Coordinates of C-alpha atoms and ligand atoms in Angstrom, one line a residue:
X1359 CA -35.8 -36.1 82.8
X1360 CA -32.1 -36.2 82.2
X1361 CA -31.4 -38.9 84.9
X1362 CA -34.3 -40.6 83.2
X1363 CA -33.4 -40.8 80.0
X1364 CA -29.9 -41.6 81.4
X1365 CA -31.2 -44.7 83.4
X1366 CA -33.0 -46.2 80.2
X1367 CA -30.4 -45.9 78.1
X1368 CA -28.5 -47.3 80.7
X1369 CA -30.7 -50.5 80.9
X1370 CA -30.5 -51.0 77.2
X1371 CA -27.3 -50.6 76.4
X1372 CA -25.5 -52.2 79.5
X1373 CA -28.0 -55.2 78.6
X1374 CA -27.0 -55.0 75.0
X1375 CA -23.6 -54.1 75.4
X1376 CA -22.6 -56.0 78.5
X1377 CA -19.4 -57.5 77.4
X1378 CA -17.6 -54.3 78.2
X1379 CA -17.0 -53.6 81.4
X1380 CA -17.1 -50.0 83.1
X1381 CA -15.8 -48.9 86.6
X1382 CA -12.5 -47.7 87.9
X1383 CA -9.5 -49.7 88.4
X1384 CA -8.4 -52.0 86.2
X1385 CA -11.0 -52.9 83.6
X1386 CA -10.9 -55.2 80.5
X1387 CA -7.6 -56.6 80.1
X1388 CA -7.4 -55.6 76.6
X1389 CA -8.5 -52.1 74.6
X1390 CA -10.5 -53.7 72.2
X1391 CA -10.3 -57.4 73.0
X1392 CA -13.1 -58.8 70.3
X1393 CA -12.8 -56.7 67.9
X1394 CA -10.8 -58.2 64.1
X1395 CA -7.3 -57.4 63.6
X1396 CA -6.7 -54.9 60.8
X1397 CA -5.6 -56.1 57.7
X1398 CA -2.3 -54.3 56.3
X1399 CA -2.5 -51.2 54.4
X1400 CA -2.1 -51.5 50.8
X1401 CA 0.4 -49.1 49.0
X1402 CA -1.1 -45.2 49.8
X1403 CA -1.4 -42.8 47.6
X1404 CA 0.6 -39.0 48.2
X1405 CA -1.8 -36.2 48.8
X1406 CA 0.0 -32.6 48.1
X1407 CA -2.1 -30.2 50.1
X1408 CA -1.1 -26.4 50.6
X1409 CA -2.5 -24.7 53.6
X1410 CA -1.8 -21.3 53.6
X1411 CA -2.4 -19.6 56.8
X1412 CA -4.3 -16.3 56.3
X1413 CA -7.4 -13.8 57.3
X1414 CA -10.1 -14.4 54.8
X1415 CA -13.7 -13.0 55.5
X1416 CA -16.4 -15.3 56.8
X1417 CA -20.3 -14.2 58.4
X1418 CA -19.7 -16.5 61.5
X1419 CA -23.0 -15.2 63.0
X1420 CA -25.3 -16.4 59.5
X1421 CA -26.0 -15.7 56.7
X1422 CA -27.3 -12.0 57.3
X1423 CA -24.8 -11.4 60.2
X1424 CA -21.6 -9.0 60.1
X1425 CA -18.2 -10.3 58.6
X1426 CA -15.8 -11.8 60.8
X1427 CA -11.9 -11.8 59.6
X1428 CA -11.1 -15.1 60.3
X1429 CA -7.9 -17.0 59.8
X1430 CA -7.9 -20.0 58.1
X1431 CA -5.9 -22.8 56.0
X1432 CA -7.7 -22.4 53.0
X1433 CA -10.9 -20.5 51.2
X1434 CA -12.8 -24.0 53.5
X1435 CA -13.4 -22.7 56.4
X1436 CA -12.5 -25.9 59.2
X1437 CA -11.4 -28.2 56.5
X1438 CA -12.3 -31.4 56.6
X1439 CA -9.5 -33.9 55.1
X1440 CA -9.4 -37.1 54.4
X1441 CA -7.0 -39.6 53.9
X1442 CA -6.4 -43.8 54.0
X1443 CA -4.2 -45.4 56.6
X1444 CA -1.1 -46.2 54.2
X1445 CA -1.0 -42.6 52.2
X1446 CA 1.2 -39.6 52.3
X1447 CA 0.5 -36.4 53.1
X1448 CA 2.6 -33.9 51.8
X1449 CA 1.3 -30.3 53.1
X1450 CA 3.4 -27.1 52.5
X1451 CA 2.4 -24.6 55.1
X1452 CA 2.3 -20.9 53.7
X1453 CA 2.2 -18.3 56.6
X1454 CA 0.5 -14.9 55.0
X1455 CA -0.2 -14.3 58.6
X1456 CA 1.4 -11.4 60.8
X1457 CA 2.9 -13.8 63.3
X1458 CA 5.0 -17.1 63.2
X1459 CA 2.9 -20.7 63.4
X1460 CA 3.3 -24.5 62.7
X1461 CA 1.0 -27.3 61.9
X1462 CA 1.0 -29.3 64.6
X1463 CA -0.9 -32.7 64.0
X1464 CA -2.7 -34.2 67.1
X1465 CA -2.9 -37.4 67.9
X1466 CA -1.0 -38.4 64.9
X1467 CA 2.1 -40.6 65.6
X1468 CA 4.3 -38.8 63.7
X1469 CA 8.1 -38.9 63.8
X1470 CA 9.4 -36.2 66.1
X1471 CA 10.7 -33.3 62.8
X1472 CA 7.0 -33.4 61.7
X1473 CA 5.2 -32.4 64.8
X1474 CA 4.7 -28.6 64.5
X1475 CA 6.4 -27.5 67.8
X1476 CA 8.4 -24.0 67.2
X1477 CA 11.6 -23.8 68.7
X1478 CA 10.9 -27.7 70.0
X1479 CA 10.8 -29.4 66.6
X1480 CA 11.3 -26.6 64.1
X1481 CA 11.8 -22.9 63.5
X1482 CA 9.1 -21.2 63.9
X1483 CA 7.4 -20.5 60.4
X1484 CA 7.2 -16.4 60.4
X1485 CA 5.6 -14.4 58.0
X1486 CA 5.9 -14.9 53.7
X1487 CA 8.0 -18.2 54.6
X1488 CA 6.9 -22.1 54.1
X1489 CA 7.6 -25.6 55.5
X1490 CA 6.8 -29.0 54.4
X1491 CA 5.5 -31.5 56.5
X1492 CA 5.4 -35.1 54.9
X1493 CA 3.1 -37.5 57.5
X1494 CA 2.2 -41.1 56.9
X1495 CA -0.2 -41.4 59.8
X1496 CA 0.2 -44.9 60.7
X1497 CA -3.3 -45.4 62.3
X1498 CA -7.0 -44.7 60.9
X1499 CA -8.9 -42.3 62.9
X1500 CA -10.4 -39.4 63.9
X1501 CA -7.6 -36.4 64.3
X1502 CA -6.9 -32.5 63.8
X1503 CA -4.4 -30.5 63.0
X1504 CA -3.6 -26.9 64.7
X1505 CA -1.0 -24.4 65.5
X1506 CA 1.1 -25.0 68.4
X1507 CA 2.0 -21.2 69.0
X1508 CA -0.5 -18.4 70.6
X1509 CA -2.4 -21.3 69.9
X1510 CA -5.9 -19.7 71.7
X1511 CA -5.4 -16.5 69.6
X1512 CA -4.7 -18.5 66.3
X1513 CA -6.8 -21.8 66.5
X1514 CA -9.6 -19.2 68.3
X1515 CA -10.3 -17.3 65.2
X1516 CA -10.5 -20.3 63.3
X1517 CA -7.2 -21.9 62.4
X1518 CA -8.0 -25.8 62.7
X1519 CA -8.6 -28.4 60.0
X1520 CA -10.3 -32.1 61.0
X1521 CA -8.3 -35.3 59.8
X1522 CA -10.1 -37.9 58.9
X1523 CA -7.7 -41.9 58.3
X1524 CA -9.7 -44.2 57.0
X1525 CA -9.1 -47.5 56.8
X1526 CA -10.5 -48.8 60.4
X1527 CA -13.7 -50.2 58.8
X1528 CA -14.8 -54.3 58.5
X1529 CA -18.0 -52.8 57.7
X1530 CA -19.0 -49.3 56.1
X1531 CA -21.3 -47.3 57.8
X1532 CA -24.3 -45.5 55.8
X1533 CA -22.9 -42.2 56.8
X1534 CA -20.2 -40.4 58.1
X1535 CA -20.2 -37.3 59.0
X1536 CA -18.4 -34.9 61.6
X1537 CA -19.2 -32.7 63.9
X1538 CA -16.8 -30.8 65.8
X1539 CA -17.3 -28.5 68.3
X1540 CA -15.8 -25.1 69.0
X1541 CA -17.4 -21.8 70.2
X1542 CA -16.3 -18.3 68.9
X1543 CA -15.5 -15.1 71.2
X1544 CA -17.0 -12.7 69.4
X1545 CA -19.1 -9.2 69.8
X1546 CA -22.0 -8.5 68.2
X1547 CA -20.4 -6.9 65.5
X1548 CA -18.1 -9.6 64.3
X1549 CA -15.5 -8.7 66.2
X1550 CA -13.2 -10.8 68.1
X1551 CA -13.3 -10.1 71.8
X1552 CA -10.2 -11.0 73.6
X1553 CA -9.2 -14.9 73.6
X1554 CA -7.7 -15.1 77.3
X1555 CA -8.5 -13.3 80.3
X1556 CA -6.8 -13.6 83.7
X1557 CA -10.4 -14.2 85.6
X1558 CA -10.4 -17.5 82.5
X1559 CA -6.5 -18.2 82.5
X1560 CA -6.4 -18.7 86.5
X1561 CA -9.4 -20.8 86.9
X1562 CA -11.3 -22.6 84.4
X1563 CA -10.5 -20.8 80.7
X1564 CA -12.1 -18.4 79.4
X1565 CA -15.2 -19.5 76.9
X1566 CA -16.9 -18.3 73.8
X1567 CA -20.0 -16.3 73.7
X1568 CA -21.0 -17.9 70.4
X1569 CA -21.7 -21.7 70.6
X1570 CA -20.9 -23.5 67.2
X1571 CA -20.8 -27.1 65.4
X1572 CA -18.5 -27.2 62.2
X1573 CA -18.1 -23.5 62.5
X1574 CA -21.5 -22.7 62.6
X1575 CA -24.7 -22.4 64.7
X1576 CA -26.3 -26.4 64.8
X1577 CA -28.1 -27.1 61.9
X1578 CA -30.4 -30.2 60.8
X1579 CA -28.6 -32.9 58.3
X1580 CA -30.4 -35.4 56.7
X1581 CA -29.1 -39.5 57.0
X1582 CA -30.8 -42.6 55.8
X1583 CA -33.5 -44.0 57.7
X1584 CA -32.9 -47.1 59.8
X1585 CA -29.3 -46.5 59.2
X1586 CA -26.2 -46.9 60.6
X1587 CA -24.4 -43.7 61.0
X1588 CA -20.9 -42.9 62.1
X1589 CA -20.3 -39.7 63.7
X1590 CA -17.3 -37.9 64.6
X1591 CA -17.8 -36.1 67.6
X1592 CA -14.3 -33.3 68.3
X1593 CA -13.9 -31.1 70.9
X1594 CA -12.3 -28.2 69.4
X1595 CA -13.0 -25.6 71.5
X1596 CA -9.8 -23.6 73.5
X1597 CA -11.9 -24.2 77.3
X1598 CA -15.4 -26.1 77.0
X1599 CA -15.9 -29.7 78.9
X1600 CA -18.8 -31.1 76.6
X1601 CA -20.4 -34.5 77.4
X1602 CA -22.7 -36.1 74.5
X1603 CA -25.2 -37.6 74.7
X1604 CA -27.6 -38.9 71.8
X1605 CA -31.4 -38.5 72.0
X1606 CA -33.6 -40.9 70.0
X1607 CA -31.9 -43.2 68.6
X1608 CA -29.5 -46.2 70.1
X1609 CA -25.5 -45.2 70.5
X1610 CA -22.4 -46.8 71.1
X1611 CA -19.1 -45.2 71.5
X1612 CA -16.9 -47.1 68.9
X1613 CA -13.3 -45.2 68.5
X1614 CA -11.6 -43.1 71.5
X1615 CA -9.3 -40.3 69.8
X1616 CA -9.4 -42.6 66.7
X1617 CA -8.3 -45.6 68.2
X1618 CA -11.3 -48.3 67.8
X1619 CA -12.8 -49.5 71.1
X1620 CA -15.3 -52.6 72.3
X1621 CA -18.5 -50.8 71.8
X1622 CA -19.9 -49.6 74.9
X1623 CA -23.0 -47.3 75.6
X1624 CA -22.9 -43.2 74.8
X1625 CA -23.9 -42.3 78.5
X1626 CA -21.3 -40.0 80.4
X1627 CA -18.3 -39.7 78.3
X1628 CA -16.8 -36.1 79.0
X1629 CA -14.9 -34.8 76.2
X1630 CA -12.4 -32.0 77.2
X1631 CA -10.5 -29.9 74.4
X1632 CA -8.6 -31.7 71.8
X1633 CA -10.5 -34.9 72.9
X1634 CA -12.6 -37.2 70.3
X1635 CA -15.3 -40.5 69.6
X1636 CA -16.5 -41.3 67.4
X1637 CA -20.3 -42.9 67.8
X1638 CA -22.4 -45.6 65.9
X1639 CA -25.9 -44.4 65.8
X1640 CA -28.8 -46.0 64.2
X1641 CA -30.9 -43.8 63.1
X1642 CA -34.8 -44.0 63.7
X1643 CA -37.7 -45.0 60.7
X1644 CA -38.5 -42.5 58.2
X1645 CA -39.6 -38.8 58.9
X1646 CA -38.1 -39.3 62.7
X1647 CA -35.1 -37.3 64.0
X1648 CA -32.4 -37.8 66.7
X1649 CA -30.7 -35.2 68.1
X1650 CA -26.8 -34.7 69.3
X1651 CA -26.9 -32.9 72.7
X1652 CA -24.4 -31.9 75.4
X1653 CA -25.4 -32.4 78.4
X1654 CA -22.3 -31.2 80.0
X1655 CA -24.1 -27.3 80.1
X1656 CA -25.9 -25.8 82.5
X1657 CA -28.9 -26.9 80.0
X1658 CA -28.6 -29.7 78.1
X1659 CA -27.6 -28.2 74.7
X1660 CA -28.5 -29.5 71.2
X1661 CA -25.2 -29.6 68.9
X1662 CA -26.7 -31.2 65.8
X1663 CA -29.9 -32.3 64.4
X1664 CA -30.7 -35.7 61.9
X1665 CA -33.4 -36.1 60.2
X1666 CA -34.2 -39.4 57.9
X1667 CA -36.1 -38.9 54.5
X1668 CA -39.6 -40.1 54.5
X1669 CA -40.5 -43.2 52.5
X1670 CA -37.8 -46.0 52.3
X1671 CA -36.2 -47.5 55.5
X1672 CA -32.9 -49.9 55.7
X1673 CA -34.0 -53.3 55.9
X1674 CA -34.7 -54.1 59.7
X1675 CA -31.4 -55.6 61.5
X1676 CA -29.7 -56.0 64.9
X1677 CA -27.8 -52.9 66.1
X1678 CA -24.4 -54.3 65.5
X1679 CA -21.8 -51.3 66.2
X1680 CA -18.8 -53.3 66.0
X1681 CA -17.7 -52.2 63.0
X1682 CA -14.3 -51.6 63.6
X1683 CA -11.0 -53.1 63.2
X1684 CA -8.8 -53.4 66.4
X1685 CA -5.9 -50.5 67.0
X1686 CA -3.2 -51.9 66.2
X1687 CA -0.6 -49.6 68.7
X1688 CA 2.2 -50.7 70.7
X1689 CA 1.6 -51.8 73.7
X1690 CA 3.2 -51.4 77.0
X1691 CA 5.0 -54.4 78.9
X1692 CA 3.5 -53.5 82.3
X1693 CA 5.4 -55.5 84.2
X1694 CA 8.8 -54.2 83.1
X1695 CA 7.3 -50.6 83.1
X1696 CA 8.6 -47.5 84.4
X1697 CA 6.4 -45.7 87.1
X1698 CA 7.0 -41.8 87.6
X1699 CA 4.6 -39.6 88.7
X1700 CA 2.6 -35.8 87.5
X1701 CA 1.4 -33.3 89.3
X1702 CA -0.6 -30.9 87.8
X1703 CA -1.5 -28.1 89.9
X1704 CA -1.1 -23.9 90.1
X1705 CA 2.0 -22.5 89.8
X1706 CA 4.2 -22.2 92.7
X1707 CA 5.4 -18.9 92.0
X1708 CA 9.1 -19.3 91.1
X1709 CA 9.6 -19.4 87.4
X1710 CA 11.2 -22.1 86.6
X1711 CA 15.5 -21.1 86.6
X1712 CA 14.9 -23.6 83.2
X1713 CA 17.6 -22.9 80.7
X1714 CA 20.1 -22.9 83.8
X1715 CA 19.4 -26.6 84.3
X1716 CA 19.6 -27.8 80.6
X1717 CA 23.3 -28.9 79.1
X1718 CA 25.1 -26.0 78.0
X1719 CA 25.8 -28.2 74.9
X1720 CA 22.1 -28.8 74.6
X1721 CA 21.1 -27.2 71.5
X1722 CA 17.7 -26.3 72.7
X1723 CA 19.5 -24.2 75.8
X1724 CA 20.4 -21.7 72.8
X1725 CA 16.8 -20.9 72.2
X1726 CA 15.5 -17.7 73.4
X1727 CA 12.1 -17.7 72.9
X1728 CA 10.4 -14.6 71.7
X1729 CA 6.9 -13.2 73.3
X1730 CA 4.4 -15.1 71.4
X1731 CA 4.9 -18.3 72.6
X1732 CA 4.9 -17.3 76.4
X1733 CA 2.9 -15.4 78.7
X1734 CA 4.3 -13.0 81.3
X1735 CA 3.0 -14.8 84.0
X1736 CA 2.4 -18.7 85.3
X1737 CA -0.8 -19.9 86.6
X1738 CA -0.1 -23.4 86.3
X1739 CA 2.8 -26.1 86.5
X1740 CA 3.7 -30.2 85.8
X1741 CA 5.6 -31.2 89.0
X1742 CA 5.9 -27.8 89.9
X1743 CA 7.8 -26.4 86.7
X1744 CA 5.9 -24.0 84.9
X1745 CA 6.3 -23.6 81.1
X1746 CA 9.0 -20.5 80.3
X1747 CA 7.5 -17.1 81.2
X1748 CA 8.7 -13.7 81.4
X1749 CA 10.8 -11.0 79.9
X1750 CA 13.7 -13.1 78.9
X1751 CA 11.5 -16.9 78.7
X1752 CA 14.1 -19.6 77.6
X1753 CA 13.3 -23.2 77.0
X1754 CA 13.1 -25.5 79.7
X1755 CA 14.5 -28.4 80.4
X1756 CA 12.6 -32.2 80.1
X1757 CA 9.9 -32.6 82.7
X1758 CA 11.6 -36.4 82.0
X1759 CA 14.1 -38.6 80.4
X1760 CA 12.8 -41.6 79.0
X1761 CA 14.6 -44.4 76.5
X1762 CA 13.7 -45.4 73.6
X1763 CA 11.6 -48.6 73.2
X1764 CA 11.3 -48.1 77.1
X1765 CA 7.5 -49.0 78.2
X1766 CA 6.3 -46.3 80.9
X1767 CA 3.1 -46.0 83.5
X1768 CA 2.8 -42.6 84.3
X1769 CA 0.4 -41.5 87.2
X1770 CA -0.8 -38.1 86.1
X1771 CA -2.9 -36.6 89.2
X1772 CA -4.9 -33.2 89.3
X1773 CA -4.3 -31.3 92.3
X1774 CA -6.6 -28.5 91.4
X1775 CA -10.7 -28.0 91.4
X1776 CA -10.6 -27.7 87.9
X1777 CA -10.6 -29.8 84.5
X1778 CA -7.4 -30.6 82.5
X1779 CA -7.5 -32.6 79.0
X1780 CA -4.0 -33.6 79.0
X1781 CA -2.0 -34.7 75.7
X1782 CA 0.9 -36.5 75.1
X1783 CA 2.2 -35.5 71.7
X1784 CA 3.9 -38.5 69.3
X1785 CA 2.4 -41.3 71.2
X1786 CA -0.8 -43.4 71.9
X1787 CA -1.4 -44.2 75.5
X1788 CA -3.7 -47.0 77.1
X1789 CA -5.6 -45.3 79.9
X1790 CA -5.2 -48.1 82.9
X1791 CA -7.4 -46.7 84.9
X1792 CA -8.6 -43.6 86.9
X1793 CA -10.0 -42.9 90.2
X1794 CA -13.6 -40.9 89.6
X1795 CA -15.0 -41.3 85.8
X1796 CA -16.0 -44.8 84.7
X1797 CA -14.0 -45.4 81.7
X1798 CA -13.1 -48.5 80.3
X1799 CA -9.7 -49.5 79.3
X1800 CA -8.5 -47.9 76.1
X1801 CA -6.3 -46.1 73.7
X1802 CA -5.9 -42.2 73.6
X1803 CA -4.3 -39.1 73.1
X1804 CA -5.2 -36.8 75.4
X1805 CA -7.5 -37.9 78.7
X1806 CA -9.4 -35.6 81.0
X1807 CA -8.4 -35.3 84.7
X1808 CA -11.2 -34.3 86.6
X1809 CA -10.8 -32.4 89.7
X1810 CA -8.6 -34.3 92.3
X1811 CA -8.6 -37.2 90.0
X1812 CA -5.9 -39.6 89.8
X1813 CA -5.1 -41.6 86.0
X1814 CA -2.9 -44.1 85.1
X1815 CA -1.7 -44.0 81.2
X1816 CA 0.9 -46.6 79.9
X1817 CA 3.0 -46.2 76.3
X1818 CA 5.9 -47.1 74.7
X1819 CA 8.6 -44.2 74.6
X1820 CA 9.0 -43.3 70.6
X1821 CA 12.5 -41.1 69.9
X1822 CA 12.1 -37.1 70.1
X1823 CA 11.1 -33.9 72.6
X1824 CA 7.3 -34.2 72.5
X1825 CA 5.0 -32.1 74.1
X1826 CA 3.2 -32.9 77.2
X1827 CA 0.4 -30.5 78.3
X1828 CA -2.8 -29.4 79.2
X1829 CA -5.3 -28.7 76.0
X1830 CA -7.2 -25.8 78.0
X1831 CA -5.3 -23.3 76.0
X1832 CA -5.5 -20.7 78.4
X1833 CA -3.5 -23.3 80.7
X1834 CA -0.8 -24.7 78.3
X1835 CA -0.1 -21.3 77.6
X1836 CA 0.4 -19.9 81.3
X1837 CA 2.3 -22.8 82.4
X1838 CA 0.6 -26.5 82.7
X1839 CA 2.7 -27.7 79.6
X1840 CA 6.6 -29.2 79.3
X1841 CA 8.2 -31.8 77.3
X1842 CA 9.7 -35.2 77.9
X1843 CA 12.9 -36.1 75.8
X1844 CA 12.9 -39.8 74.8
X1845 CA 16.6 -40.5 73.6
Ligands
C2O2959 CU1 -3.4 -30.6 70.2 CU2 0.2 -29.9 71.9 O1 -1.5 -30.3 71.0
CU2960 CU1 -5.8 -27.5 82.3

């Protein structure tokens, strides 16, 4: 049935679609080679936003369910924010939480003081205190913005807000709507059940017992009939590989992490945690329904249903889904690039002697870290350097040291059986290419290693520490993250 449905849409699309290539190895020769170039951004506007971090009660099991205490930016549960490509957001984070946090926003280039990193980028922000983070974001898109500390315990019961740039649009959609993914661990009672476990941390994460879209169970939203409708597909969730697929109605992928793409077919794009599309869909006559599914689970898994109104259709035209400007992102000089090489694989044991190995003038070899940051043990490492752990976890030195302005391939390769998203943090990379999923050439934030694959991403080195990781949270946080100092 699956593979059926798969090999029509296959035939369509390809046949519809055919100017993009697919494949391994080198693809296209540029991300988004037909697609318009964006116009500037006019003068933004300044958006003053206050987020403050704390438990507020929400019935994340329905209406008639128990309450769960959930922690959250404001009295919206998983904001949704939008902004235009030219504005500034001013957000003053207020911590009424019991522990310290950050906002860290993902995928946004931002410069290195405003990326949410404690102890990296910033003091932590502990308990009754505030920071102010002031973010142009520089491209339109599809982002998020989370915590960057005991980030599965914090993000897991909820603390998360979706970012929405606009300003990538030559032609407006008839709808746009999100729909980001993220599960819940919780008992029957509304209680949260623990968010790691060694069985999860050592092997694939540990996953919710409570599948949700937008927070909540899936739920049927109504769009125009015969329209054209943008969706925002996010994985949010601390562990879950999802794949999407869309069932009755025609799809393209148009935006990778935000950055706009040559349209090509929604047919096996795996989406590990942190990792966004967005998708063109045009939605079927009046009274039908398509449905949002992932068909990454055991059983293909419904994540949203659409429904168009009966009576009036759009008028009847071509499935056009390029209707998006081209990124406009630096772009590395691959000739004159820099090649180095990551490993990610377990943890070899030794802790990392870190702190020993940075400059004692270093200002980051001061930092002692405290225990909610690091886990007392390592399951993972980047070339076999596992994030600080232990009773006495300082920070460790650069997994790299890159120059400013400097353009860089690096070959990331998974030496384990198991999935890692991995994220770059202050840049936007162009995925070369990559040994086992068929992906065309394109822009991102974070791309997903398959087991024993081997990917090739190429950027521009922007100034600062930034944060280079696994997204399985469970992962990051016992080892498979580090940084790379660009300088
Ligand atoms: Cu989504 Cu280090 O971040
Ligand atoms: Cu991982």
């Amino acid at each position: 049935m699956l593979t059926d449905r798969r090999q029509v849409l296959k035939g369509l699309a390809a046949a519809a679609l055919a100017s993009t290539a697919g494949g391994s190895g080198l693809l296209a020769r540029t991300a988004a080679p037909d697609l318009l170039p964006r116009p500037p951004a006019g003068a933004g506007r300044v958006h003053d936003w206050i987020f403050a971090a704390a438990e507020r009660p929400v019935r994340l099991l329905g209406p008639d369910g128990p309450v769960t205490t959930v922690w959250s930016y404001s009295d919206e549960f998983l904001p949704i924010k939008r902004v235009r490509v030219g504005d500034t957001i001013r957000t003053r984070l207020e911590n009424r939480l019991g522990e310290h946090t950050a906002l860290h926003w993902h995928g946004v280039r931002v410069p290195n003081a405003m990326d949410g990193v404690p102890y990296l980028t910033q003091a932590p922000v502990t308990k009754g205190e505030s920071f102010l983070y002031e973010v142009a974001p520089p491209d339109p898109g599809t982002f998020f913005i989370h915590p960057h500390c005991n980030e599965s315990g914090q993000t897991g019961r909820g603390l998360s807000a979706v970012l929405i740039v606009e300003g990538d649009e030559r032609r407006r959609p008839d709808a746009d709507l999100v729909a980001a993914y993220k599960d819940w661990r919780l008992a029957e009672d509304g209680t949260w059940l623990p968010f790691e476990t060694p069985e999860g941390a050592s092997r694939a994460g540990t996953y919710g017992t409570v599948r949700a879209v937008n927070g909540v169970a899936p739920t049927t939203h109504m769009v125009p009939a015969g329209g054209d409708i943008r969706l925002r597909i996010l994985n949010l969730d601390a562990t879950r590989v999802i794949e999407p697929g869309v069932e009755g109605a025609e799809a393209a992928v148009i935006a990778v992490d935000g950055n706009a793409v040559t349209p090509f077919p929604l047919d096996t794009w795996r989406m590990g945690p942190a990792m966004r599309i967005d998708v063109l869909v045009r939605a079927p006559a009046p009274g039908e329904s398509f449905r949002l599914i992932d068909y990454f689970s055991a059983e293909p898994w419904t994540l949203a249903t659409y429904e168009t109104a009966k009576g009036e259709a759009r008028p009847k035209r071509a499935f056009d889904p390029a209707i998006l400007y081209a990124p406009d992102l630096p772009r590395a000089d691959l000739r004159n690039a820099q090649r180095l090489n990551y490993t990610f694989s377990a943890a070899s044991g030794a802790v990392t002697e870190a702190a020993a190995m940075l400059a004692p003038d270093d200002p980051l070899a001061k930092i002692l870290l405290d225990g909610l940051c690091v886990r007392d043990t390592s399951f993972w490492a980047i070339n076999k350097a596992s994030w600080a752990s232990g009773s006495q976890p300082q920070m460790p030195p650069p997994l790299g040291l890159f120059e400013t302005g400097r353009s860089y391939v690096l070959e990331l390769m998974n030496a384990t059986p198991h999935h890692h998203p991995i994220h770059l943090h202050g840049h936007t990379f162009e995925v070369l290419s990559a040994s086992r999923l068929k992906r065309p050439r394109h822009f991102a934030d974070t791309v997903l290693l398959q087991p024993k694959e081997r990917i090739e991403i190429a950027f521009v080195a922007a100034p600062g520490n930034w944060m280079f990781h696994c997204h399985v949270l469970e992962h990051m946080e016992y080892g498979m993250m580090g940084y790379l100092r660009v300088a």
